[in-house]
Short mmCIF file of C-alpha atoms and ligand atoms in Angstrom, two decimals:
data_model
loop_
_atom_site.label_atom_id
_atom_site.label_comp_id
_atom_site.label_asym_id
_atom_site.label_seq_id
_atom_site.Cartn_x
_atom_site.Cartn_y
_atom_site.Cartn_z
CA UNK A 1 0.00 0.00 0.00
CA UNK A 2 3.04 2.18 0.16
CA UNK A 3 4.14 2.43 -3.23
CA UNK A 4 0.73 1.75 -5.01
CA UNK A 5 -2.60 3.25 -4.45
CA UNK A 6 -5.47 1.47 -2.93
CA UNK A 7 -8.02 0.43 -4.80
CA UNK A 8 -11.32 1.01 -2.89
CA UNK A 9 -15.05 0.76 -3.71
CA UNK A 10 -17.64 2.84 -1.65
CA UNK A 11 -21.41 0.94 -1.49
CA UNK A 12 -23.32 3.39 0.03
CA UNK A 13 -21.50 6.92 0.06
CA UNK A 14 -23.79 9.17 0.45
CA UNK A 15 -24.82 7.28 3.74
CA UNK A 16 -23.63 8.41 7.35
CA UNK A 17 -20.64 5.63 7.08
CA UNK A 18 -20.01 6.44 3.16
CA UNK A 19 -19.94 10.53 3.59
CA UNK A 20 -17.00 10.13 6.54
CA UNK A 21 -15.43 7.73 4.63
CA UNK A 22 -14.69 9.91 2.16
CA UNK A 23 -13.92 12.50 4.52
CA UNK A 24 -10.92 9.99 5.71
CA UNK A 25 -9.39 9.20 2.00
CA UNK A 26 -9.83 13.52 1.46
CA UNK A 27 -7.17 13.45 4.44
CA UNK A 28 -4.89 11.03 2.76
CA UNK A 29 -5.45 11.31 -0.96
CA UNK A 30 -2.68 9.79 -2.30
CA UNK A 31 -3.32 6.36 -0.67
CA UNK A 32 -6.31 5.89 -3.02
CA UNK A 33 -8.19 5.41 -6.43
CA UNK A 34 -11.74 5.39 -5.95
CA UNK A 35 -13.50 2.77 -8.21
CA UNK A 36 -16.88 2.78 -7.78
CA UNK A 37 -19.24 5.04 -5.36
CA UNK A 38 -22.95 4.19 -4.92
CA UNK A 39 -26.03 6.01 -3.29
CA UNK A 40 -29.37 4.81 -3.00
CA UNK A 41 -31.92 7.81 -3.58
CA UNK A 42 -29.95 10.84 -2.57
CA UNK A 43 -28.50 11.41 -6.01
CA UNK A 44 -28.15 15.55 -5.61
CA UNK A 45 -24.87 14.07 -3.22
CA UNK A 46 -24.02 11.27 -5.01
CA UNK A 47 -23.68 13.70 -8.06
CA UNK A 48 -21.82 16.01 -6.31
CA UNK A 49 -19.31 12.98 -5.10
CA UNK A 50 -18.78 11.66 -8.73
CA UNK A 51 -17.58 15.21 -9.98
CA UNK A 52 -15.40 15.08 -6.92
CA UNK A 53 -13.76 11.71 -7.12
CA UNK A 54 -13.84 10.91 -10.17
CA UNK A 55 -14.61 7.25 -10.11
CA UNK A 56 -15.28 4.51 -12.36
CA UNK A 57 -18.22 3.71 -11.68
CA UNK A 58 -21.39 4.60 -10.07
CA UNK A 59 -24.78 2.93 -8.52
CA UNK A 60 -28.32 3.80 -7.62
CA UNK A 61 -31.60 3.18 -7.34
CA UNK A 62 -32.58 5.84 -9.81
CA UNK A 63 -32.76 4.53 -13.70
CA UNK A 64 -32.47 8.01 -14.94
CA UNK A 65 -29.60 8.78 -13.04
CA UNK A 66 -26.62 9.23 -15.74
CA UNK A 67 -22.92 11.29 -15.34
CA UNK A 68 -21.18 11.55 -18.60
CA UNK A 69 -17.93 9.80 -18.36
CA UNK A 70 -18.56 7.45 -15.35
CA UNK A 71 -20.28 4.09 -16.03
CA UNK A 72 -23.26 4.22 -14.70
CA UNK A 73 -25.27 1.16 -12.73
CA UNK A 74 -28.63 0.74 -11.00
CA UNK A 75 -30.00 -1.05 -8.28
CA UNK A 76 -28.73 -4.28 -6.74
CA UNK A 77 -27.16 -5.81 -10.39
CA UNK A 78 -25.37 -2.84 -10.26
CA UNK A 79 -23.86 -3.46 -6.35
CA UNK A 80 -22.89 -6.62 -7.30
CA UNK A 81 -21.44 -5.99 -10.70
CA UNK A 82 -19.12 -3.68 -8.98
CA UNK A 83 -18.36 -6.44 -6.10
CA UNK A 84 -17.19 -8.89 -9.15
CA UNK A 85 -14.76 -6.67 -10.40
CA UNK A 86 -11.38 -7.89 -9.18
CA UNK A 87 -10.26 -4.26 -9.78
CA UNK A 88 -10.95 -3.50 -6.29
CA UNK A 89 -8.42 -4.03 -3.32
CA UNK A 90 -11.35 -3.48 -0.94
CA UNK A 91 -14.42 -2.54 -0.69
CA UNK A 92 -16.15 -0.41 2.34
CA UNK A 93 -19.41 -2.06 2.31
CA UNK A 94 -21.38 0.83 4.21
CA UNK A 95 -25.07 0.43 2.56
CA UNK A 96 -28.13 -0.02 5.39
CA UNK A 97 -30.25 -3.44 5.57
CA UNK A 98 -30.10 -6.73 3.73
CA UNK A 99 -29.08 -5.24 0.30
CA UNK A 100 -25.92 -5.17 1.74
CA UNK A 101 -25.50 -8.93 2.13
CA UNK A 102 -25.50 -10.33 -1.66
CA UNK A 103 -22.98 -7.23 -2.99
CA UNK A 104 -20.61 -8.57 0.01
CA UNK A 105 -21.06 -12.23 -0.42
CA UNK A 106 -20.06 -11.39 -4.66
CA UNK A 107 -17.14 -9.42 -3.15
CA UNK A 108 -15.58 -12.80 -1.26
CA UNK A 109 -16.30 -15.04 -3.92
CA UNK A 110 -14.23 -12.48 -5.48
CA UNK A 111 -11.65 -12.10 -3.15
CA UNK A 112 -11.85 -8.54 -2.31
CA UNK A 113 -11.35 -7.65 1.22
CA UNK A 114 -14.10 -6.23 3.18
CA UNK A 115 -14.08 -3.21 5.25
CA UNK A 116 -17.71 -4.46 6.93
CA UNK A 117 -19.94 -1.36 8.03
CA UNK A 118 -23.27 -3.33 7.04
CA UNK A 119 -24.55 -5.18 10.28
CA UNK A 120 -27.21 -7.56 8.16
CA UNK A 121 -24.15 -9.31 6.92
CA UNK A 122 -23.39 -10.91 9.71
CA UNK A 123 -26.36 -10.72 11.82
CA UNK A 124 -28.72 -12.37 8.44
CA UNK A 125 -26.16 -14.77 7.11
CA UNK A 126 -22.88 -14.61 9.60
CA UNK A 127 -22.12 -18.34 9.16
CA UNK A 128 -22.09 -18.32 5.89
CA UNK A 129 -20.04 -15.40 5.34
CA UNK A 130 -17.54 -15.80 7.57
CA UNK A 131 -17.38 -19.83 6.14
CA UNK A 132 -16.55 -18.20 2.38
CA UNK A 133 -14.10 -15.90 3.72
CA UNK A 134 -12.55 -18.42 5.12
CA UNK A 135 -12.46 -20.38 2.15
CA UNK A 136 -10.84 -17.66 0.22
CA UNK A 137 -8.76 -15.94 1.99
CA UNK A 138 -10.73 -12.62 2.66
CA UNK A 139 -10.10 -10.18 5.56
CA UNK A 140 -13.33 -8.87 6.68
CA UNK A 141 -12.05 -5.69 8.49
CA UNK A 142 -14.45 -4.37 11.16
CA UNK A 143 -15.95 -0.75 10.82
CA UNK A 144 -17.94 -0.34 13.90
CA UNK A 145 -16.54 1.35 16.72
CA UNK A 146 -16.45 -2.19 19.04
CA UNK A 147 -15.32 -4.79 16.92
CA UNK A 148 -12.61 -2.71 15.01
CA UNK A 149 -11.47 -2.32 18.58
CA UNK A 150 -11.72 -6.14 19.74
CA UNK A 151 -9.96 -6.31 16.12
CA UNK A 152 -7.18 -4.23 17.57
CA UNK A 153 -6.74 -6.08 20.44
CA UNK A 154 -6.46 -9.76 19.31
CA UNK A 155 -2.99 -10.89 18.46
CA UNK A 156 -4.05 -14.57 19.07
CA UNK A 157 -8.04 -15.23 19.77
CA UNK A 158 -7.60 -19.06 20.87
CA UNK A 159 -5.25 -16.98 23.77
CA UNK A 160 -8.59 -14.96 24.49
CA UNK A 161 -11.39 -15.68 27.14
CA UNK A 162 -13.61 -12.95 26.94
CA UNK A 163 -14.88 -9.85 24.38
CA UNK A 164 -16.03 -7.37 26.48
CA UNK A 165 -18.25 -4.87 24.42
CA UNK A 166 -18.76 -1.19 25.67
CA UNK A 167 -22.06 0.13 25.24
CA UNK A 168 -22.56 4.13 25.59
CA UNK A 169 -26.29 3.39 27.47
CA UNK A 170 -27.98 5.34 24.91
CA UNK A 171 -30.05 8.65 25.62
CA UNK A 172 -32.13 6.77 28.41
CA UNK A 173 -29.65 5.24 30.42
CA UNK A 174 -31.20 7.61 33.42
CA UNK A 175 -34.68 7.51 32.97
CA UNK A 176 -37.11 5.66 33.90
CA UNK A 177 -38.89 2.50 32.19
CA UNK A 178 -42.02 4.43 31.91
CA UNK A 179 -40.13 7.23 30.32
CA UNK A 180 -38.64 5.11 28.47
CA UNK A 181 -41.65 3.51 26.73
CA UNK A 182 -43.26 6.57 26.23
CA UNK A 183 -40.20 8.39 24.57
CA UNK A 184 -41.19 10.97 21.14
CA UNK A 185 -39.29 10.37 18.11
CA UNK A 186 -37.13 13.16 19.05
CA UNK A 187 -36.00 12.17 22.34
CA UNK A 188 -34.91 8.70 20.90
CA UNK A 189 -33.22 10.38 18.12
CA UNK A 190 -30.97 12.37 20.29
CA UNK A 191 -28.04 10.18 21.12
CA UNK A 192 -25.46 11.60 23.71
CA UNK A 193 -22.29 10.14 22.13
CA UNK A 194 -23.21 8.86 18.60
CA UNK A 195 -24.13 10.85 15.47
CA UNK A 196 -25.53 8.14 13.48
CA UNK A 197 -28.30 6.90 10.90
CA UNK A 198 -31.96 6.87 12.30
CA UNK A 199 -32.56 2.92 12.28
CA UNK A 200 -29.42 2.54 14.27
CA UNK A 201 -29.72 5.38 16.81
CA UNK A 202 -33.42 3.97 17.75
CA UNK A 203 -31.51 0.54 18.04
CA UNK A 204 -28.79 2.32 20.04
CA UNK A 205 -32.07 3.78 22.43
CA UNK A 206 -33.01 0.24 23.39
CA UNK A 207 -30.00 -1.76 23.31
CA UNK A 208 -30.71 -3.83 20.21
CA UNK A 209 -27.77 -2.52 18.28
CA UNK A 210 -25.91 -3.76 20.91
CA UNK A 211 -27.09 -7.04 20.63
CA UNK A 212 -26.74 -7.51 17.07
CA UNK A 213 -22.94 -6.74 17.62
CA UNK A 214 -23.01 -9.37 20.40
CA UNK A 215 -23.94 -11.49 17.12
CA UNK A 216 -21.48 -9.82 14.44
CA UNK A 217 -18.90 -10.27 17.47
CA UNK A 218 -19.74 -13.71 17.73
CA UNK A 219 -19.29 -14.85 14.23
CA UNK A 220 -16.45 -12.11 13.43
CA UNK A 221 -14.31 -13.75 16.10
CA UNK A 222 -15.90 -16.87 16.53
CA UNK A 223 -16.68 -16.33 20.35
CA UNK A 224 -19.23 -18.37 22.09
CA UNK A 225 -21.77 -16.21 23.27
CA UNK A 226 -21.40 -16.88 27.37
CA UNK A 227 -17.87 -15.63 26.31
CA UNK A 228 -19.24 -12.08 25.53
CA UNK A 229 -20.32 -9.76 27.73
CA UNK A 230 -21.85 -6.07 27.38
CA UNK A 231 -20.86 -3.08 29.71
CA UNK A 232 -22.28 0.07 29.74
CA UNK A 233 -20.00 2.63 29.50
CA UNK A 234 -21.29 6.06 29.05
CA UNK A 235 -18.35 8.33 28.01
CA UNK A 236 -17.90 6.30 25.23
CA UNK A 237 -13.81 6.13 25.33
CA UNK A 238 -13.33 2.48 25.51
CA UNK A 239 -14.78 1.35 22.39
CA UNK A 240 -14.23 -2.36 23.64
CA UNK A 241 -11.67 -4.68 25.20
CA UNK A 242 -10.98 -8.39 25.67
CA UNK A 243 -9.61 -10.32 27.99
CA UNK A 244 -6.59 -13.25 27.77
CA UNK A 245 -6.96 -16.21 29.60
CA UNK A 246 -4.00 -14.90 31.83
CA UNK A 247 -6.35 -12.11 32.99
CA UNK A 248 -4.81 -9.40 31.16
CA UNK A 249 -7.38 -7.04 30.22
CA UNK A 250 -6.05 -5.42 26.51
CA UNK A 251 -8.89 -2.00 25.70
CA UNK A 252 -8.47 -0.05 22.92
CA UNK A 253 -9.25 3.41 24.15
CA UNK A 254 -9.71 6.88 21.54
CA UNK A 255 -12.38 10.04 21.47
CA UNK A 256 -15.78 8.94 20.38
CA UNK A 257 -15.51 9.24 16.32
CA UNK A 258 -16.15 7.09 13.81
CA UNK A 259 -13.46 8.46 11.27
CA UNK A 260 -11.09 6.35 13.42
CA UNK A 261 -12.40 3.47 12.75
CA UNK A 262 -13.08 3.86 9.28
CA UNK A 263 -9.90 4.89 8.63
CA UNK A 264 -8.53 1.47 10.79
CA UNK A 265 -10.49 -0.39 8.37
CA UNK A 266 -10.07 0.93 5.12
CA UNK A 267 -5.94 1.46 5.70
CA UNK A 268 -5.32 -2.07 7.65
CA UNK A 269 -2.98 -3.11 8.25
CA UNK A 270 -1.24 0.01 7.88
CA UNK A 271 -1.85 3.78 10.09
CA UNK A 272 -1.75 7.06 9.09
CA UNK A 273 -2.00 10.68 11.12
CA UNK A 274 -5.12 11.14 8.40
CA UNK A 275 -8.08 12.67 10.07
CA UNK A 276 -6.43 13.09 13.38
CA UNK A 277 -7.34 16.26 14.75
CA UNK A 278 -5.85 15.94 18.35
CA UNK A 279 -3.85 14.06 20.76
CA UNK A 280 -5.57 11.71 23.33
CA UNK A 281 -5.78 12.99 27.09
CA UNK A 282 -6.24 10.82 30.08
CA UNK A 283 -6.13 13.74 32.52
CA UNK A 284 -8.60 15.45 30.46
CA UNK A 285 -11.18 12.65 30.27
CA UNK A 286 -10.17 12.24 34.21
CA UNK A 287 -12.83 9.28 34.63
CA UNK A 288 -14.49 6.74 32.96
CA UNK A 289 -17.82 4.55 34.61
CA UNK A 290 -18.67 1.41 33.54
CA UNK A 291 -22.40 -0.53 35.07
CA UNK A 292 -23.98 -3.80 34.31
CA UNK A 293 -26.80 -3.53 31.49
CA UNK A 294 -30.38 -3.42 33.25
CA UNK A 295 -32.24 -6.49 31.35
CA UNK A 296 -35.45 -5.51 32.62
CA UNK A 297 -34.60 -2.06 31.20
CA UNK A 298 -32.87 -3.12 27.97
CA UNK A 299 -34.86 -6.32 27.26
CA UNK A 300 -33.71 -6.81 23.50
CA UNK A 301 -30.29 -6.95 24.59
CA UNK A 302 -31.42 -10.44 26.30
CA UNK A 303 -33.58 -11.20 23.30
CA UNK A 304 -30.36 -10.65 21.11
CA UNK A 305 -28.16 -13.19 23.03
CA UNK A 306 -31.22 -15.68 23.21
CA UNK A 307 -32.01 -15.28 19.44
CA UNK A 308 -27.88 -15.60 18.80
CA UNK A 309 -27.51 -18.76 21.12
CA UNK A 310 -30.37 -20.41 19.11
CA UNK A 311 -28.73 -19.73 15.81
CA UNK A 312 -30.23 -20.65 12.48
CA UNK A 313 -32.89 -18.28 11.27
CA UNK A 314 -33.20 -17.08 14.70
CA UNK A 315 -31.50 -13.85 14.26
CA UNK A 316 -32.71 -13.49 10.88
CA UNK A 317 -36.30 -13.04 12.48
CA UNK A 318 -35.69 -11.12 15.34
CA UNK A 319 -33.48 -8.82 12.91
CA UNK A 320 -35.90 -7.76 10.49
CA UNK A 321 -38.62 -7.93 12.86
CA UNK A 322 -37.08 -5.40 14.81
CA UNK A 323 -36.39 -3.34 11.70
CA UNK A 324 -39.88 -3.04 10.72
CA UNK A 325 -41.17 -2.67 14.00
CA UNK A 326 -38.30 0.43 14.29
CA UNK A 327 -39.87 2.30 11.13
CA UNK A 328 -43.03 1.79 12.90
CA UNK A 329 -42.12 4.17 15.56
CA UNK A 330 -40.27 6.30 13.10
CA UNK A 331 -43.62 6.77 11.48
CA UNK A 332 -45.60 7.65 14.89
CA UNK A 333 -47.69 4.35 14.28
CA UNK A 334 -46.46 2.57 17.85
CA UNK A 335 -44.24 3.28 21.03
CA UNK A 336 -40.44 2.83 21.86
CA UNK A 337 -41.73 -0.06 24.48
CA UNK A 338 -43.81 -1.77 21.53
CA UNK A 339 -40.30 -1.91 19.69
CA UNK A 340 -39.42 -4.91 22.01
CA UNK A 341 -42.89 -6.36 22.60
CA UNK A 342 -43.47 -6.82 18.63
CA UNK A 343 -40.03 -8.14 17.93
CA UNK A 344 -40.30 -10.57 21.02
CA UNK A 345 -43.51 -11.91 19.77
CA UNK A 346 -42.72 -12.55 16.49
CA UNK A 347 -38.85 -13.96 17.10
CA UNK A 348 -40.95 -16.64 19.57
CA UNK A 349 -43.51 -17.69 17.29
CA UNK A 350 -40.64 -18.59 14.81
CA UNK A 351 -40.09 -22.05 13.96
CA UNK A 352 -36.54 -21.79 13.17
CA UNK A 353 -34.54 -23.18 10.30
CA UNK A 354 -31.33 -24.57 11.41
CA UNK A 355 -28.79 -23.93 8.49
CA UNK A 356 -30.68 -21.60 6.47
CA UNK A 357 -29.13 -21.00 2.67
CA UNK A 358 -29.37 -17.54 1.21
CA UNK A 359 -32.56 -17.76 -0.55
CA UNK A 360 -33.83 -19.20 2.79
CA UNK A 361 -32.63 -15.96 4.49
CA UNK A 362 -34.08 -13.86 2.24
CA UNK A 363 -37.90 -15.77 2.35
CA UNK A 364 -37.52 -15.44 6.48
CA UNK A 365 -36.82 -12.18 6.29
CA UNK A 366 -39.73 -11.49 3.74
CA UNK A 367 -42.24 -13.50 5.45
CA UNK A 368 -41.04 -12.26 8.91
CA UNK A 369 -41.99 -8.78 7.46
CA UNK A 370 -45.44 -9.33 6.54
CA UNK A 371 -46.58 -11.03 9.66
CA UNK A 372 -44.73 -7.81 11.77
CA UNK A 373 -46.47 -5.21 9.87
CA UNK A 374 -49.59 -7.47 10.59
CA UNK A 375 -49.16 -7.45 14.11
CA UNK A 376 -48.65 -3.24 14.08
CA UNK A 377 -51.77 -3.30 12.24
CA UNK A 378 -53.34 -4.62 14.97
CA UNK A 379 -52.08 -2.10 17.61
MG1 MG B 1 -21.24 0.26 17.41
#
């Protein structure tokens, strides 16, 4: 990486992930040839990004969407069109919900390295990914805060006991259960820590983002569940730690900002200064507080493990169960509290399917959909 330029696709740029992504490679230019950018329907940005960049290629979900000089693609042929072209060193796979999984799986087959920012990958289809990586030799490289930390802890995982994932407690770590349940749109929006999409701050508001990284963390590093354990942490400094079987305790500590991680995983193995914008303090942090998660508070953290421990289709449900019943609130149709309810419901009723194949994934997830929005229906 040195000498040559990187060779780097963007899948969903004009996202929260894709727009400080590009922020990071404007910091350290030289280190990289953009190849292919895609949006989904913000194509005023995406637009903007193609003049800017320059790439090869571009995707989205609009068929009238054309830039003279740039090939242009559309829709999901067009994500995995660019994940079959071995042009690519890596690409940051940053896109929102299941699209994201078929693009990635094309990348591996491919063997492009991953920089993974999409959590359906692993949460829908994590055995199956992680067995074709495997099989050919792909790094998936951690974007999220937590596991690009765990990833810069491990020298040697069968030396590790425990991942121990920080979580900052969201905006209702203080208040009440009632308060909780009853919380506006607004209030659940507001993240202390975090400025992040709107389906994963609401997940961030009742703990089920942490669970499904519980799950990515699982698969990622192959951990048995009982092996990982949540902490809440509220400054948000410790992005996550692990623990040898000696005891040793190894954290990986930095200000709350997801530039470093991106950077971490589109650069790995190597570092640059990049988008550093100041040194790290101790003395000015001065403390940092870490509490066990309150189940009865943060129920679909529990319902994450349980679903995870199960395996199969398990997660699959209770994933896009969630997800729809999360747009629900979005759209004023239920409450925060109803979030869990629904999504417990449904993921209990599920008759699971041990080993499910892609297509199998894909008909959960669909029929898991229909009976949720059902269910809101009836509420
Ligand atoms: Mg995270």
């Amino acid at each position: 990486m040195a000498k040559n330029k990187r060779k780097i696709s963007i899948l969903g740029s004009t996202g929260s992930i894709g727009t400080q992504a590009l922020e990071v490679i404007d910091k350290i230019a030289d280190k990289f040839e953009i190849i292919a950018l895609t949006g989904g329907n913000n194509t005023d940005l995406l637009k903007q990004q193609c003049e800017k960049y320059k790439p090869k290629y571009v995707c989205s979900n609009d068929k009238n969407f054309k830039i003279n000089g740039i090939k242009t693609l559309y829709g999901n042929d067009g994500l995995e069109e660019i994940c079959s072209n071995k042009e690519n060193d890596i690409i940051l796979v940053a896109v929102s919900g299941k699209i994201g999984l078929k693009p990635t799986l094309k990348a591996i087959e491919n063997g492009i390295d991953i920089a993974l920012a999409n959590k359906e990958t692993l949460v829908m289809a994590g055995d199956i990914v992680m067995a074709k990586a495997k099989e050919n030799g792909v790094k998936i490289i951690p974007v999220d805060s937590e596991h690009c930390a765990i990833h810069q802890c491990i020298k040697n995982i069968t030396q590790v006991d425990k991942l121990i994932i920080t979580a900052s407690g969201g905006p209702f770590l203080r208040k009440t259960v009632e308060e909780m349940h009853n919380a506006t749109v607004k209030q659940a929006l507001s993240h202390p820590r975090w400025n992040m999409g709107k389906k994963i701050t609401i997940d961030s508001a009742t703990l089920m983002n942490k669970g499904l990284e519980v799950i990515e963390a699982h698969h990622l590093f192959g951990m048995d569940y009982d092996d990982i354990e949540v902490v809440i942490h509220p400054q948000s400094i410790v992005h996550s730690a692990i623990e040898y079987k000696d005891g040793s305790v190894i954290a990986q500590l930095g200000l709350p900002s997801m530039h470093i991680p991106i950077q971490y995983a589109i650069t790995y193995p190597e570092r640059f200064e990049g988008i550093k914008s100041k040194s790290f303090s101790f003395s000015e942090i001065a403390r940092l507080d870490f509490e066990k998660p309150d189940y009865s508070k943060f129920p679909a953290l529990k319902l994450a493990y349980d679903a995870g421990k199960l395996g199969g289709s398990a997660t699959v449900c209770m994933n896009s169960a969630n997800e729809e019943a999360v747009f629900a609130f979005l759209d004023g149709k239920i409450n925060l509290g109803d979030i869990y309810k629904i999504t417990a419901e449904i993921t209990q009723k599920h008759t699971i399917i041990k080993n499910p194949s892609i297509d199998e994934i894909f008909e959960t997830d669909n029929e898991i959909r229909i009976k949720t929005k059902e269910l809101i229906k009836g509420i």
